[in-house]
Amino acid sequence: MATPARRTSKTKKRIRRGNKKLTAPSIHFDELTGEYTLSHHVSPSGIYKGKPVIQKNNENPA
């Protein structure tokens, strides 16, 4: 089993572990639909770049 020759200092250890963090998703408010959307994704109402992409079915499948 590999054993370190020297003990890792607190500073080196904290610098290495300091890069492990979560990033907030890039969310923007779409004024056309009035809802928040992830960048480069279709909005929940089915609009992308101001154009309807997905049409929702109003039919009941049952």
mmCIF file with all atom_site columns, C-alpha atoms in Angstrom, residues 7-61:
data_model
loop_
_atom_site.group_PDB
_atom_site.id
_atom_site.type_symbol
_atom_site.label_atom_id
_atom_site.label_alt_id
_atom_site.label_comp_id
_atom_site.label_asym_id
_atom_site.label_entity_id
_atom_site.label_seq_id
_atom_site.pdbx_PDB_ins_code
_atom_site.Cartn_x
_atom_site.Cartn_y
_atom_site.Cartn_z
_atom_site.occupancy
_atom_site.B_iso_or_equiv
_atom_site.pdbx_formal_charge
_atom_site.auth_seq_id
_atom_site.auth_comp_id
_atom_site.auth_asym_id
_atom_site.auth_atom_id
_atom_site.pdbx_PDB_model_num
ATOM 1  C CA . ARG A 1 7  ? 2.358   14.659 5.864   1.00 0.00 ? 7  ARG A CA 1
ATOM 2  C CA . THR A 1 8  ? 0.086   16.896 3.759   1.00 0.00 ? 8  THR A CA 1
ATOM 3  C CA . SER A 1 9  ? -0.229  20.312 5.363   1.00 0.00 ? 9  SER A CA 1
ATOM 4  C CA . LYS A 1 10 ? -3.605  21.832 6.250   1.00 0.00 ? 10 LYS A CA 1
ATOM 5  C CA . THR A 1 11 ? -3.108  24.535 3.637   1.00 0.00 ? 11 THR A CA 1
ATOM 6  C CA . LYS A 1 12 ? -2.377  22.106 0.790   1.00 0.00 ? 12 LYS A CA 1
ATOM 7  C CA . LYS A 1 13 ? -5.274  19.904 1.816   1.00 0.00 ? 13 LYS A CA 1
ATOM 8  C CA . ARG A 1 14 ? -7.695  22.840 1.992   1.00 0.00 ? 14 ARG A CA 1
ATOM 9  C CA . ILE A 1 15 ? -6.539  24.220 -1.368  1.00 0.00 ? 15 ILE A CA 1
ATOM 10 C CA . ARG A 1 16 ? -7.170  20.834 -2.984  1.00 0.00 ? 16 ARG A CA 1
ATOM 11 C CA . ARG A 1 17 ? -10.593 20.429 -1.384  1.00 0.00 ? 17 ARG A CA 1
ATOM 12 C CA . GLY A 1 18 ? -11.598 24.048 -2.013  1.00 0.00 ? 18 GLY A CA 1
ATOM 13 C CA . ASN A 1 19 ? -12.377 23.353 -5.663  1.00 0.00 ? 19 ASN A CA 1
ATOM 14 C CA . LYS A 1 20 ? -15.128 20.855 -4.845  1.00 0.00 ? 20 LYS A CA 1
ATOM 15 C CA . LYS A 1 21 ? -18.213 23.023 -4.851  1.00 0.00 ? 21 LYS A CA 1
ATOM 16 C CA . LEU A 1 22 ? -21.621 23.133 -6.463  1.00 0.00 ? 22 LEU A CA 1
ATOM 17 C CA . THR A 1 23 ? -22.421 25.728 -9.070  1.00 0.00 ? 23 THR A CA 1
ATOM 18 C CA . ALA A 1 24 ? -25.788 27.388 -9.424  1.00 0.00 ? 24 ALA A CA 1
ATOM 19 C CA . PRO A 1 25 ? -27.633 26.601 -12.655 1.00 0.00 ? 25 PRO A CA 1
ATOM 20 C CA . SER A 1 26 ? -27.893 29.436 -15.155 1.00 0.00 ? 26 SER A CA 1
ATOM 21 C CA . ILE A 1 27 ? -31.566 30.364 -14.888 1.00 0.00 ? 27 ILE A CA 1
ATOM 22 C CA . HIS A 1 28 ? -33.034 33.431 -16.553 1.00 0.00 ? 28 HIS A CA 1
ATOM 23 C CA . PHE A 1 29 ? -36.481 35.031 -16.572 1.00 0.00 ? 29 PHE A CA 1
ATOM 24 C CA . ASP A 1 30 ? -38.202 34.835 -19.925 1.00 0.00 ? 30 ASP A CA 1
ATOM 25 C CA . GLU A 1 31 ? -40.385 37.920 -20.365 1.00 0.00 ? 31 GLU A CA 1
ATOM 26 C CA . LEU A 1 32 ? -42.284 36.388 -23.293 1.00 0.00 ? 32 LEU A CA 1
ATOM 27 C CA . THR A 1 33 ? -43.640 33.432 -21.314 1.00 0.00 ? 33 THR A CA 1
ATOM 28 C CA . GLY A 1 34 ? -43.318 34.960 -17.841 1.00 0.00 ? 34 GLY A CA 1
ATOM 29 C CA . GLU A 1 35 ? -41.475 31.997 -16.348 1.00 0.00 ? 35 GLU A CA 1
ATOM 30 C CA . TYR A 1 36 ? -37.953 31.022 -15.382 1.00 0.00 ? 36 TYR A CA 1
ATOM 31 C CA . THR A 1 37 ? -36.032 28.836 -17.826 1.00 0.00 ? 37 THR A CA 1
ATOM 32 C CA . LEU A 1 38 ? -32.673 27.104 -17.956 1.00 0.00 ? 38 LEU A CA 1
ATOM 33 C CA . SER A 1 39 ? -30.387 28.572 -20.604 1.00 0.00 ? 39 SER A CA 1
ATOM 34 C CA . HIS A 1 40 ? -30.436 26.671 -23.916 1.00 0.00 ? 40 HIS A CA 1
ATOM 35 C CA . HIS A 1 41 ? -33.465 24.609 -22.830 1.00 0.00 ? 41 HIS A CA 1
ATOM 36 C CA . VAL A 1 42 ? -37.114 24.582 -23.834 1.00 0.00 ? 42 VAL A CA 1
ATOM 37 C CA . SER A 1 43 ? -39.367 26.357 -21.339 1.00 0.00 ? 43 SER A CA 1
ATOM 38 C CA . PRO A 1 44 ? -42.032 24.357 -19.470 1.00 0.00 ? 44 PRO A CA 1
ATOM 39 C CA . SER A 1 45 ? -44.694 25.869 -21.728 1.00 0.00 ? 45 SER A CA 1
ATOM 40 C CA . GLY A 1 46 ? -42.877 24.533 -24.835 1.00 0.00 ? 46 GLY A CA 1
ATOM 41 C CA . ILE A 1 47 ? -41.308 27.756 -26.170 1.00 0.00 ? 47 ILE A CA 1
ATOM 42 C CA . TYR A 1 48 ? -37.671 28.066 -27.285 1.00 0.00 ? 48 TYR A CA 1
ATOM 43 C CA . LYS A 1 49 ? -36.189 31.353 -28.557 1.00 0.00 ? 49 LYS A CA 1
ATOM 44 C CA . GLY A 1 50 ? -39.653 32.900 -28.819 1.00 0.00 ? 50 GLY A CA 1
ATOM 45 C CA . LYS A 1 51 ? -41.114 30.154 -30.996 1.00 0.00 ? 51 LYS A CA 1
ATOM 46 C CA . PRO A 1 52 ? -43.415 27.304 -29.947 1.00 0.00 ? 52 PRO A CA 1
ATOM 47 C CA . VAL A 1 53 ? -41.501 24.044 -30.245 1.00 0.00 ? 53 VAL A CA 1
ATOM 48 C CA . ILE A 1 54 ? -43.646 21.550 -28.344 1.00 0.00 ? 54 ILE A CA 1
ATOM 49 C CA . GLN A 1 55 ? -47.386 21.420 -28.719 1.00 0.00 ? 55 GLN A CA 1
ATOM 50 C CA . LYS A 1 56 ? -49.283 20.137 -25.708 1.00 0.00 ? 56 LYS A CA 1
ATOM 51 C CA . ASN A 1 57 ? -52.182 17.764 -26.256 1.00 0.00 ? 57 ASN A CA 1
ATOM 52 C CA . ASN A 1 58 ? -55.378 18.835 -24.524 1.00 0.00 ? 58 ASN A CA 1
ATOM 53 C CA . GLU A 1 59 ? -56.991 15.481 -25.197 1.00 0.00 ? 59 GLU A CA 1
ATOM 54 C CA . ASN A 1 60 ? -57.630 13.063 -22.392 1.00 0.00 ? 60 ASN A CA 1
ATOM 55 C CA . PRO A 1 61 ? -56.119 9.658  -23.340 1.00 0.00 ? 61 PRO A CA 1
#
